[in-house]
Amino acid sequence: MSSDWLERLGGYPGVWKRRHLLGLEDLSAEEITCILDKAVVFKQLLAEGHRRIPLLAGKTVCNLFFENSTRTRTSFGLAARRLGADVVDFSAATSSLSKGETVIDTARNLEAMGIEAVVVRHRTPGAPHLLAQNIHCSVINAGDGAHEHPTQGLLDIMTIRQLRGRVEGLTVALVGDIAHSRTARSNIWGLKKLGAHVIVCGPSTLVSPRWQELGVEVSYNLDEILPRCDVLNLLRIQFERQTRRPFPSVREYAHLYAMNRQRMARTKPDILIMAPGPINRGVEMTAEVADGPQSAILPQVTNGVAVRMAVLWLLAGAA
Amino acid sequence: MSSLLIAHGRVIDPSQHMDRITNLLIRDGRIAAYDASEQEADQTLDAAGKIVCPGLIDMHVHLREPGREEDETIQTGAAAALAGGFTSIVCAPNTDPPIDTQGVAAFIHHQAAKADHCNVYVLGCVSKNREGKELAEIGQLVEAGAVGFTDDGNPIADPELLRRAFEYCRMFDKPVLNHAEVKELTEGGVMHEGLVSLILGLTGMPSASEEVMIARDIALAEATGGRLHVMHLTTANGVEMIRRAKRRGVRVTCEVTPHHLTLTDEQFRSFDPNYKMNPPLRGREHVEALIAALQDGTIDVIASDHAPHSQEKKLQEIDLAPFGVIGLETTLGVVATRLIEPGLLDWPTAIEKMTINPARILGLPKGTLAVGADADVTIIDPEARWTVDPKQFRSKSCNTPFAGWKLKGRAVATIVGGRVKYTWP
């Protein structure tokens, strides 16, 4: 039975050698493409109505979330269940972390209970790397501070590839709070590796000119770059990560960077509007843009489950 | 008492501009004579092929006692010093309670005497409880043996307090040592602000935070005639400001650590907390400026900023891990391997920065092998090859960024007051 599924997936890919997914910076274009190709198959299988593709039957995936999350956590949980795995949910609020148990100890304890993969979200960059060095099972980074959020980057790129047919040669602008965005970083690595032109755009207090050193275009003027963009990824202003307000007011931010009807009128007609997380309506974009015909926000969410199935299978399904 | 002849060694003593092969005679705990013969001594130590120099001095060490004995004690810290070739160490006052009263200074001297390893000097606090508000009883602390004044990890933020400290310490001819950091610019920071911090999504500590404070400190030292010592310098602009200040006669000195001379912020990509220190590891351009400043004499001293933290405190998420690494047992080997071996620094210059220069800055009667001086001597085998193994450390902590490094050159004998306190292997 499981061999049928394997056949649909073209077998376990030889290119895949990794045990952990910590960031897109580490991956080659070939590895990224491999994940995306498998995700497309999973998405197709789901669209055909399959609700259980038990390639991970008998395995256990642990969601280890030290930071709040709704959609990433749900998406990973659903992906694991669709693959037939058991899912253990662990969140800092209900955990013994308040008793001073360390992250490493927590993960080791969970591992001792028998799990094959840990999906970890943590406020600190490098926390998943710390785990990967100290436990034996697979570690998937579901967001570490402002560092990386690889599955978000992958699902964004999958959405672009699906709706525009390619990534190479497209101009993709990441707009907003680049400084505090792990989604921005994962997108930058993934998009650059697949040959897109990437622009980071936002207030100069949140967009470092150093991004240019990585071959990324830096802009502070959304209106100026707008007509050139094929994709806009509007990042949420992360008020909770800012120690001091980096711009004078939300009103001024929205005036300079919010996507609204007037700005939509100046874009390419087939522009894609994406947003990675919960959006602040009226700040990053108006409701009519979020819900408008160019919005790819819901396809992003659908693709998220498929990408996470692909990642879980590649990391935990080899044996 | 007894006598000891250190025979056939290359004696390098920058305080006397000496660099020659000779026999050095120690008698009754003091340097007795040069070119002595074996017949004059009870005991002979063959130092052929070795360097014989004044006992090394580390002027920036955290011994943690009193208050954090789980990380280090005066006994373990002083033992680590001996193993690293240091015969004198100067401990920072950020203990708990801090060294802001005679009693704490006396306690440290007492513990050091009890340990009976190397000489331990203390720095006193500039302000009461290191709060940056009122001056500590500096005069009393001088009487208790304090050799300089600093609030260490708490940079003196109030410029008026620093001005008064310069003026007041001038009366005792003591330097004010400042950790140059404008805290408002480094809030939440864990590493150097640059491309690497941008990529890792970690809050950076800009080099400007150090430069701004160095500029202010120089201005106040110049205005008051006080003596400023800039601790653990890390920035190219900081170097340049000090170079210019020295040229126009400002009484400023400075030190640099082995880690800031050999590592960069690139190391942070591993997220290993053993690369987390304050000031942070900076970019290559800063490292090059620091090495050039060592060469041209702008930087007076190499000091370890030995900062022990127990494993359970240090091995945490990178934002929770405390700042600091240890260095007493690796400083000499790292300097020998990474600066002397490739020809960036010669032995006399390196030794000068670990002996007579810190002694002069702090007014210590040390750092020289002049006849009559205390017989504090370090014998270095410049060819000794060894691997840094934190398990072998005498320090109570093992938070080093140099674990596993293969080094060439180390202390093979450490002599304090004429007594051989440590030999290697």
XYZ file of C-alpha atoms in Angstrom:
744
model
C 0.000 0.000 0.000
C 2.638 2.456 1.068
C 4.580 1.477 -2.076
C 1.758 3.003 -4.161
C 2.204 6.281 -2.426
C 5.969 6.034 -2.863
C 5.426 5.454 -6.561
C 3.299 8.586 -6.866
C 6.097 10.483 -5.132
C 8.702 9.040 -7.482
C 10.417 7.235 -4.610
C 12.500 8.627 -1.812
C 14.833 11.098 -3.521
C 18.533 10.317 -3.564
C 19.375 14.024 -3.414
C 17.962 14.226 0.118
C 20.569 13.492 2.802
C 19.565 15.779 5.656
C 18.243 14.883 9.074
C 17.278 18.416 10.100
C 15.701 21.416 8.423
C 17.107 24.430 10.241
C 17.085 27.063 7.528
C 17.014 27.718 3.806
C 20.461 29.301 3.940
C 21.893 25.795 4.277
C 19.980 24.250 1.356
C 21.031 24.027 -2.277
C 18.680 25.019 -5.107
C 18.431 21.306 -5.880
C 17.273 20.471 -2.351
C 14.727 23.300 -2.339
C 13.359 22.159 -5.684
C 13.174 18.606 -4.384
C 10.988 19.679 -1.443
C 8.779 21.799 -3.682
C 8.325 19.000 -6.228
C 7.298 16.541 -3.531
C 4.974 19.143 -2.013
C 3.222 19.488 -5.357
C 2.565 15.729 -5.368
C 1.235 15.823 -1.803
C -0.991 18.741 -2.718
C -2.322 16.781 -5.693
C -2.996 13.747 -3.506
C -4.887 15.931 -1.035
C -6.846 17.510 -3.888
C -7.810 14.008 -5.044
C -9.495 13.607 -1.697
C -6.924 11.452 0.112
C -6.987 12.324 3.772
C -4.470 9.746 4.922
C -1.223 9.037 3.161
C 0.361 6.892 5.881
C 4.004 7.156 4.942
C 4.846 8.014 8.553
C 2.518 5.461 10.141
C 3.800 4.424 13.568
C 5.986 7.489 13.901
C 5.544 10.380 16.276
C 6.032 14.052 15.582
C 6.286 16.515 18.450
C 5.234 20.133 18.141
C 7.503 21.920 20.590
C 6.336 25.519 20.629
C 7.960 27.971 22.990
C 6.252 30.865 21.245
C 2.642 31.345 20.316
C 1.497 30.198 16.945
C -1.817 29.339 15.401
C -1.387 28.560 11.782
C 2.115 27.085 11.723
C 1.331 24.751 14.587
C -1.992 23.684 13.109
C -0.420 23.268 9.705
C 2.382 21.031 11.006
C -0.056 19.015 13.111
C -2.359 18.481 10.168
C 0.528 17.585 7.865
C 1.798 14.966 10.323
C -1.659 13.438 10.776
C -2.262 13.315 7.035
C 0.945 11.264 6.888
C -0.392 8.907 9.525
C 1.955 10.021 12.288
C 0.987 10.576 15.891
C 1.288 14.163 17.032
C 2.303 15.330 20.468
C 1.682 18.953 21.286
C 3.849 20.743 23.758
C 3.660 24.416 24.510
C 5.671 26.526 26.901
C 2.601 27.837 28.668
C 1.589 24.383 29.903
C 5.093 22.987 30.230
C 7.588 22.655 33.021
C 9.703 25.419 31.526
C 8.289 27.667 34.178
C 10.074 25.370 36.624
C 13.384 26.195 35.007
C 13.776 23.098 32.881
C 16.050 23.888 29.988
C 15.135 23.600 26.350
C 17.657 20.822 25.858
C 16.379 18.848 28.829
C 12.804 19.228 27.655
C 13.637 17.951 24.206
C 15.694 15.074 25.601
C 12.800 14.050 27.803
C 10.394 14.128 24.913
C 12.860 12.162 22.838
C 13.145 9.554 25.572
C 9.397 9.022 25.221
C 10.051 8.026 21.607
C 9.594 10.572 18.862
C 10.991 10.742 15.352
C 10.825 14.481 14.713
C 10.588 17.692 16.693
C 9.012 20.778 15.200
C 10.360 23.645 17.239
C 9.474 27.300 17.507
C 11.437 29.513 19.848
C 11.971 33.224 20.339
C 15.758 32.809 20.171
C 17.746 32.464 16.951
C 19.745 29.246 17.061
C 17.520 27.429 19.562
C 16.680 24.699 16.983
C 20.408 24.394 16.221
C 21.086 23.910 19.929
C 18.506 21.113 19.952
C 19.868 19.522 16.789
C 23.282 19.286 18.429
C 21.887 17.701 21.565
C 19.205 15.230 20.507
C 19.129 12.434 17.989
C 15.794 12.836 16.224
C 15.042 15.194 13.344
C 14.650 18.872 14.168
C 12.498 21.144 12.044
C 12.774 24.847 12.614
C 9.284 26.344 12.741
C 10.671 29.811 13.407
C 13.590 30.861 15.589
C 13.344 34.499 16.577
C 14.132 36.729 13.624
C 16.447 34.161 12.073
C 14.646 31.666 9.814
C 11.282 30.083 9.179
C 12.171 27.677 6.406
C 8.769 26.067 5.818
C 7.200 29.533 5.504
C 9.836 30.464 2.930
C 9.166 27.211 1.080
C 5.416 27.664 1.005
C 5.779 31.247 -0.196
C 8.038 30.095 -3.011
C 5.713 27.175 -3.801
C 2.841 29.640 -4.107
C 4.801 31.872 -6.460
C 5.831 28.876 -8.548
C 2.245 27.611 -8.675
C 0.631 30.915 -9.621
C 3.371 32.310 -11.873
C 4.792 29.067 -13.218
C 8.360 29.929 -12.287
C 10.554 31.737 -9.805
C 13.619 32.489 -11.864
C 13.675 35.999 -13.291
C 10.754 37.271 -11.202
C 11.065 40.398 -9.098
C 9.867 39.742 -5.558
C 9.613 42.543 -3.007
C 9.520 41.822 0.711
C 7.903 44.842 2.309
C 7.855 45.959 5.904
C 9.623 44.874 9.059
C 12.592 43.117 7.498
C 14.733 43.514 10.606
C 12.549 41.320 12.793
C 11.313 38.929 10.120
C 12.413 35.309 9.945
C 10.090 34.923 6.971
C 12.045 37.600 5.126
C 15.336 35.819 5.752
C 14.069 32.415 4.611
C 12.477 33.993 1.545
C 15.658 35.826 0.670
C 17.788 32.668 0.746
C 15.258 30.530 -1.112
C 14.351 33.089 -3.752
C 17.981 34.014 -4.444
C 18.967 30.374 -4.828
C 16.167 29.840 -7.334
C 17.155 32.897 -9.374
C 14.615 35.571 -8.412
C 15.471 39.243 -8.018
C 14.708 40.173 -4.423
C 13.948 43.670 -3.129
C 13.626 44.461 0.556
C 11.557 47.572 1.134
C 10.478 49.415 4.251
C 11.485 52.167 6.638
C 15.254 52.586 6.871
C 15.176 51.748 10.583
C 13.903 48.284 9.671
C 15.780 47.685 6.415
C 19.555 47.546 6.687
C 21.596 48.666 3.682
C 23.805 45.646 4.375
C 21.300 43.406 2.591
C 22.952 44.647 -0.588
C 26.039 42.662 0.388
C 23.971 39.532 -0.235
C 22.861 40.683 -3.676
C 19.483 41.941 -2.477
C 18.127 45.296 -3.689
C 17.326 47.736 -0.908
C 14.575 50.312 -1.291
C 12.863 52.744 1.043
C 10.328 53.859 -1.510
C 7.505 51.417 -2.220
C 5.920 53.669 -4.833
C 9.144 53.733 -6.789
C 9.597 49.939 -6.966
C 5.908 49.051 -7.294
C 5.634 48.987 -11.101
C 8.582 46.563 -11.362
C 7.336 43.938 -8.938
C 5.827 40.560 -9.853
C 5.214 39.603 -6.245
C 4.730 41.620 -3.063
C 5.162 39.795 0.214
C 3.813 42.135 2.893
C 5.401 41.338 6.235
C 3.707 42.011 9.496
C 5.078 44.767 11.692
C 6.290 42.811 14.711
C 5.515 45.252 17.471
C 6.249 42.557 20.047
C 9.882 42.178 18.971
C 10.679 45.877 18.844
C 12.254 47.313 21.971
C 11.766 50.848 20.721
C 9.336 51.999 18.051
C 11.318 52.206 14.804
C 9.001 54.693 13.113
C 7.035 57.679 14.375
C 3.542 56.224 14.104
C 1.533 53.392 12.586
C -0.319 56.062 10.645
C 2.894 57.248 9.032
C 3.944 53.665 8.302
C 0.647 52.911 6.600
C 0.901 56.154 4.654
C 4.293 55.136 3.259
C 4.003 51.340 2.939
C 0.442 50.011 3.171
C -0.909 48.402 0.020
C -4.203 50.006 -0.849
C -6.384 50.589 -3.889
C -4.352 53.552 -5.122
C -1.119 51.606 -4.979
C -2.734 48.513 -6.569
C -3.585 50.680 -9.565
C 0.125 51.199 -10.226
C 1.193 47.536 -10.124
C 1.545 45.033 -12.915
C -1.949 43.628 -13.551
C -0.954 40.083 -12.609
C 0.884 40.987 -9.418
C 0.684 38.513 -6.537
C -0.037 39.860 -3.070
C 1.189 37.585 -0.315
C 1.413 37.809 3.457
C 3.011 35.258 5.727
C 1.275 35.580 9.032
C -1.557 37.189 10.814
C -1.904 40.551 9.111
C -2.602 43.874 10.749
C -5.390 44.969 8.396
C -5.027 48.620 7.618
C -1.330 48.592 8.467
C 0.403 46.368 5.918
C -2.573 46.353 3.565
C -6.197 47.306 3.415
C -8.920 44.666 3.642
C -9.796 45.040 -0.018
C -6.232 44.161 -1.009
C -6.073 41.214 1.395
C -9.328 39.834 0.070
C -8.894 41.063 -3.503
C -8.369 39.097 -6.732
C -4.571 39.371 -6.649
C -4.329 38.054 -3.107
C -2.545 34.712 -2.753
C -2.927 34.542 1.017
C -5.271 31.548 1.108
C -3.329 29.497 -1.475
C -0.316 30.121 0.785
C -2.092 28.450 3.661
C -3.143 25.460 1.532
C 0.385 25.054 0.252
C 1.685 25.212 3.798
C 0.227 21.808 4.638
C 1.653 20.222 1.481
C 5.123 21.703 2.039
C 5.160 20.478 5.632
C 4.087 17.000 4.561
C 6.975 16.955 2.109
C 9.436 18.145 4.746
C 8.240 15.683 7.388
C 8.383 12.806 4.942
C 11.853 13.694 3.679
C 13.252 14.068 7.190
C 11.485 11.256 9.021
C 10.438 8.893 6.280
C 13.786 7.656 4.978
C 14.037 4.495 7.062
C 67.117 30.552 52.086
C 67.656 28.592 48.924
C 68.946 29.555 45.523
C 67.918 28.481 42.052
C 69.807 28.874 38.806
C 67.813 29.085 35.585
C 70.483 27.983 33.146
C 71.033 28.605 29.445
C 67.657 30.255 28.827
C 66.945 33.105 26.430
C 66.163 35.831 28.935
C 63.744 38.362 27.506
C 63.097 41.256 29.854
C 61.664 44.294 28.076
C 61.972 46.365 31.259
C 65.747 46.173 30.837
C 65.737 45.875 27.035
C 67.338 42.500 27.543
C 67.207 39.609 25.109
C 70.135 37.245 25.502
C 71.059 33.731 26.552
C 72.318 33.736 30.107
C 72.140 32.047 33.489
C 69.776 33.764 35.884
C 70.328 33.290 39.601
C 67.500 33.565 42.107
C 68.312 33.776 45.784
C 65.993 34.255 48.748
C 63.038 34.944 46.511
C 64.727 37.708 44.552
C 66.624 38.099 41.322
C 70.234 37.856 42.491
C 72.532 37.863 39.477
C 73.045 37.261 35.767
C 75.729 35.132 34.142
C 75.925 33.106 37.323
C 77.495 29.664 37.486
C 75.951 26.404 38.631
C 78.232 26.286 41.633
C 76.484 29.324 43.087
C 73.092 27.619 43.256
C 71.535 24.866 45.359
C 69.411 23.852 42.411
C 69.578 24.253 38.661
C 66.731 24.384 36.177
C 67.866 23.795 32.609
C 66.141 26.301 30.333
C 68.073 25.641 27.136
C 65.860 26.400 24.168
C 63.361 28.099 26.441
C 62.387 31.719 26.994
C 62.878 33.098 30.485
C 60.871 36.241 31.153
C 59.403 38.223 34.019
C 56.371 36.489 35.455
C 53.388 37.264 33.248
C 50.713 39.642 34.537
C 47.045 39.455 33.573
C 45.445 42.744 34.500
C 41.861 41.779 33.682
C 40.575 38.694 35.467
C 37.252 37.816 37.071
C 37.712 35.492 40.035
C 33.988 35.460 40.987
C 34.731 35.087 44.710
C 32.981 36.334 46.755
C 29.520 35.628 45.419
C 29.738 33.189 42.563
C 31.990 30.440 43.823
C 30.208 27.932 41.581
C 31.924 29.562 38.583
C 35.396 30.202 40.009
C 37.157 30.758 43.302
C 40.268 32.694 44.101
C 41.985 29.357 44.648
C 40.970 27.833 41.293
C 41.469 31.078 39.383
C 44.941 31.559 40.783
C 45.802 27.932 40.008
C 44.620 28.476 36.434
C 46.809 31.572 36.277
C 49.912 29.560 37.208
C 49.147 26.983 34.532
C 48.894 29.789 32.014
C 52.245 31.253 33.052
C 50.838 34.163 35.055
C 52.507 35.036 38.334
C 50.287 38.045 39.014
C 46.645 38.607 38.251
C 44.453 41.600 38.843
C 40.859 40.848 39.671
C 37.908 42.953 38.670
C 35.548 44.239 41.374
C 32.263 42.912 39.981
C 31.972 40.369 42.757
C 29.039 40.051 45.155
C 29.538 42.033 47.306
C 31.647 44.172 44.976
C 35.101 45.404 45.916
C 33.892 48.775 47.111
C 35.047 48.513 50.714
C 38.300 47.683 52.437
C 36.738 44.563 53.895
C 36.127 42.891 50.549
C 39.610 43.805 49.310
C 41.084 42.340 52.488
C 39.015 39.175 52.073
C 40.356 38.652 48.564
C 43.939 39.190 49.681
C 43.333 36.759 52.516
C 41.919 34.073 50.241
C 44.773 34.585 47.798
C 47.332 34.202 50.561
C 45.601 31.044 51.727
C 45.611 29.628 48.191
C 49.307 30.528 47.943
C 49.452 30.248 44.152
C 50.164 33.535 42.400
C 50.003 37.183 43.406
C 46.466 38.540 43.356
C 45.836 42.285 43.117
C 42.464 43.946 43.227
C 40.775 46.719 41.340
C 38.384 48.784 43.425
C 34.981 50.074 42.408
C 34.718 53.640 41.182
C 31.245 53.962 42.665
C 29.503 52.483 45.658
C 27.971 49.133 44.746
C 28.946 49.827 41.099
C 25.795 51.888 40.789
C 27.388 54.817 39.020
C 26.029 57.310 41.541
C 28.418 58.097 44.418
C 32.168 57.606 44.487
C 33.292 54.579 46.501
C 35.792 55.183 49.297
C 38.674 55.237 46.882
C 41.244 56.464 49.382
C 40.438 53.647 51.785
C 40.536 51.136 48.977
C 43.990 52.402 47.974
C 45.098 51.759 51.540
C 43.643 48.254 51.233
C 45.773 47.653 48.163
C 43.504 48.535 45.232
C 45.713 49.216 42.204
C 43.138 50.876 39.957
C 39.443 51.702 39.812
C 36.625 50.521 37.612
C 32.942 49.690 37.714
C 33.796 46.981 35.190
C 30.727 45.627 33.362
C 28.826 48.731 34.397
C 30.350 51.453 32.269
C 30.383 54.798 34.043
C 27.464 56.404 32.269
C 27.339 59.738 34.101
C 30.095 61.939 32.652
C 30.174 64.092 35.763
C 30.897 61.069 37.949
C 33.695 60.005 35.621
C 35.154 63.487 35.722
C 35.188 63.408 39.516
C 36.682 59.903 39.489
C 39.539 61.069 37.250
C 40.175 64.058 39.492
C 39.981 62.070 42.699
C 42.073 59.108 41.508
C 44.743 61.520 40.265
C 45.438 62.350 43.895
C 46.484 58.699 44.428
C 48.045 58.325 40.977
C 45.636 55.509 40.137
C 44.068 54.908 36.747
C 40.361 54.693 36.047
C 39.598 51.657 33.913
C 36.433 51.854 31.886
C 34.464 49.313 29.924
C 33.584 51.444 26.923
C 29.963 50.835 26.049
C 26.979 53.107 25.727
C 24.306 50.755 27.023
C 21.428 52.473 25.259
C 23.049 51.509 21.951
C 23.488 47.844 22.862
C 20.179 47.099 24.552
C 19.153 43.511 23.834
C 22.318 42.916 21.846
C 24.132 39.600 21.882
C 26.799 40.048 19.196
C 28.544 42.581 16.970
C 26.187 44.464 14.697
C 27.110 43.647 11.129
C 26.225 41.410 8.228
C 26.395 38.281 10.391
C 23.982 39.619 13.022
C 21.692 40.701 10.191
C 21.710 37.205 8.687
C 21.213 35.482 12.036
C 18.417 37.829 13.090
C 20.222 38.621 16.328
C 20.248 42.063 17.881
C 23.608 43.660 17.274
C 25.903 45.767 19.418
C 27.263 48.442 17.102
C 30.937 49.377 17.253
C 29.753 52.967 17.702
C 28.624 52.098 21.224
C 32.282 51.572 22.160
C 33.609 54.448 20.093
C 31.234 57.024 21.521
C 32.311 56.196 25.058
C 36.029 56.109 24.253
C 35.726 59.557 22.706
C 34.006 60.881 25.823
C 36.446 59.195 28.182
C 39.449 60.606 26.346
C 37.946 64.098 26.463
C 37.419 63.832 30.213
C 40.877 62.361 30.869
C 42.365 65.176 28.857
C 40.336 67.806 30.659
C 41.198 66.521 34.136
C 44.709 65.169 33.667
C 43.395 61.853 34.954
C 44.626 58.468 33.807
C 42.307 56.469 31.595
C 42.748 52.801 30.830
C 40.399 51.494 28.161
C 39.527 47.877 28.888
C 39.264 45.233 26.169
C 39.388 47.492 23.143
C 37.702 46.053 20.031
C 37.079 48.717 17.418
C 39.190 50.239 14.671
C 37.902 53.738 15.385
C 38.579 53.267 19.082
C 42.168 52.358 18.248
C 42.546 55.457 16.119
C 41.144 57.779 18.789
C 43.523 56.366 21.384
C 46.460 56.595 18.991
C 45.770 60.288 18.422
C 45.142 60.992 22.097
C 48.444 59.391 23.047
C 50.219 61.484 20.433
C 49.000 64.677 22.020
C 49.945 63.552 25.497
C 46.650 62.409 26.998
C 47.280 59.885 29.764
C 45.494 56.969 28.164
C 46.405 53.304 27.943
C 44.487 50.304 26.697
C 44.316 46.535 26.523
C 43.092 43.890 24.103
C 42.088 40.266 24.644
C 43.384 37.218 22.768
C 39.880 36.413 21.515
C 39.349 39.825 19.986
C 42.706 39.409 18.230
C 41.926 36.026 16.741
C 38.174 35.534 16.281
C 35.466 37.385 14.388
C 31.690 37.627 14.445
C 31.638 34.928 11.750
C 32.128 32.400 14.566
C 28.673 33.280 15.836
C 27.097 31.366 12.964
C 27.458 28.243 15.086
C 25.251 29.855 17.788
C 27.809 28.550 20.300
C 27.520 30.635 23.489
C 31.280 30.291 23.937
C 31.600 33.017 21.308
C 29.354 35.356 23.254
C 31.229 38.030 25.135
C 30.990 41.731 25.781
C 32.436 43.575 23.973
C 31.531 41.183 21.167
C 33.736 39.559 18.556
C 33.817 42.031 15.685
C 34.578 41.964 11.970
C 37.868 41.207 10.264
C 38.640 44.910 9.669
C 38.561 45.539 13.416
C 40.822 42.570 14.138
C 43.363 43.885 11.651
C 43.289 47.335 13.253
C 43.842 45.783 16.693
C 46.859 43.817 15.496
C 48.329 46.934 13.859
C 47.797 48.814 17.126
C 49.619 46.101 19.056
C 52.505 46.414 16.639
C 52.808 50.200 16.769
C 52.409 50.344 20.546
C 48.997 51.994 20.646
C 47.739 48.963 22.551
C 49.815 48.582 25.705
C 48.536 45.348 27.174
C 47.230 41.902 26.320
C 44.793 40.769 29.013
C 42.462 37.788 29.051
C 39.246 39.193 30.531
C 38.986 35.723 32.093
C 35.238 35.473 32.776
C 34.209 32.074 34.123
C 30.633 30.826 33.862
C 29.542 27.342 34.850
C 28.393 25.027 32.091
C 24.731 25.163 33.135
C 24.675 28.949 32.952
C 26.639 29.259 29.742
C 25.024 26.519 27.650
C 21.641 28.101 27.100
C 19.823 29.788 24.293
C 22.115 32.447 22.925
C 20.107 35.372 24.340
C 20.030 33.880 27.854
C 23.668 32.770 27.990
C 25.826 35.210 29.959
C 28.593 37.182 28.281
C 32.195 36.127 28.762
C 34.863 33.492 28.188
C 37.804 32.277 30.196
C 41.391 32.842 29.096
C 44.019 32.434 31.804
C 45.131 29.037 30.541
C 45.024 29.825 26.830
C 46.221 33.427 26.479
C 49.928 32.703 26.139
C 49.436 29.779 23.764
C 47.000 31.697 21.562
C 49.287 34.739 21.426
C 52.289 32.540 20.611
C 50.480 30.542 17.956
C 48.416 33.216 16.263
C 50.540 36.346 16.640
C 54.160 35.369 17.224
C 54.378 32.261 15.040
C 53.105 34.039 11.890
C 55.419 36.983 12.577
C 52.772 39.550 13.524
C 54.466 40.171 16.875
C 57.889 39.262 18.270
C 58.465 37.680 21.650
C 59.907 40.791 23.346
C 56.923 42.900 22.291
C 54.393 40.283 23.363
C 56.146 39.814 26.701
C 56.310 43.561 27.257
C 52.521 43.723 26.923
C 52.068 40.975 29.491
C 54.702 42.106 32.001
C 56.162 45.574 32.409
C 53.364 47.457 30.660
C 50.531 46.316 32.928
C 52.879 46.667 35.918
C 53.562 50.303 35.041
C 49.904 51.140 34.386
C 48.860 49.780 37.778
C 52.023 50.665 39.680
C 52.819 47.026 40.516
C 56.357 46.256 41.743
C 56.436 43.463 39.166
C 57.124 42.772 35.527
C 60.910 42.976 35.675
C 63.883 40.697 36.188
C 66.118 43.528 37.410
C 68.513 42.453 40.120
C 66.754 42.823 43.452
C 63.257 42.389 42.048
C 60.847 39.699 43.286
C 61.766 36.463 41.581
C 58.529 36.050 39.600
C 59.636 34.238 36.464
C 57.853 32.476 33.644
C 59.700 29.931 31.535
C 58.146 29.453 28.125
C 58.801 26.645 25.685
C 58.084 28.298 22.336
C 58.142 24.899 20.619
C 55.802 23.027 22.972
C 52.806 21.674 21.096
C 49.584 21.090 22.952
C 45.841 20.943 22.407
C 43.376 23.002 24.399
C 41.303 20.545 26.416
C 38.834 22.236 28.759
C 38.696 19.058 30.846
C 42.304 19.663 31.839
C 41.704 23.242 32.976
C 42.442 24.215 36.549
C 39.752 26.843 36.254
C 36.402 25.781 37.613
C 34.735 26.707 34.346
C 35.396 25.629 30.782
C 33.696 28.335 28.736
C 36.468 28.805 26.215
C 36.172 29.586 22.514
C 39.519 27.848 21.966
C 38.561 24.252 22.837
C 40.321 21.854 20.519
C 42.778 24.439 19.216
C 46.230 23.063 18.533
C 48.692 25.531 19.980
C 52.441 25.957 19.852
C 54.119 27.575 22.832
C 53.243 27.519 26.504
C 54.534 28.101 30.007
C 56.557 25.125 31.218
C 57.501 26.588 34.585
C 55.925 29.338 36.641
C 57.982 30.708 39.503
C 56.519 33.019 42.135
C 58.813 34.658 44.672
C 61.549 32.196 43.825
C 59.354 29.128 44.330
C 58.533 26.877 41.402
C 54.742 26.759 41.558
C 53.949 25.026 38.311
C 55.710 22.866 35.764
C 54.545 21.317 32.519
C 54.047 18.612 31.537
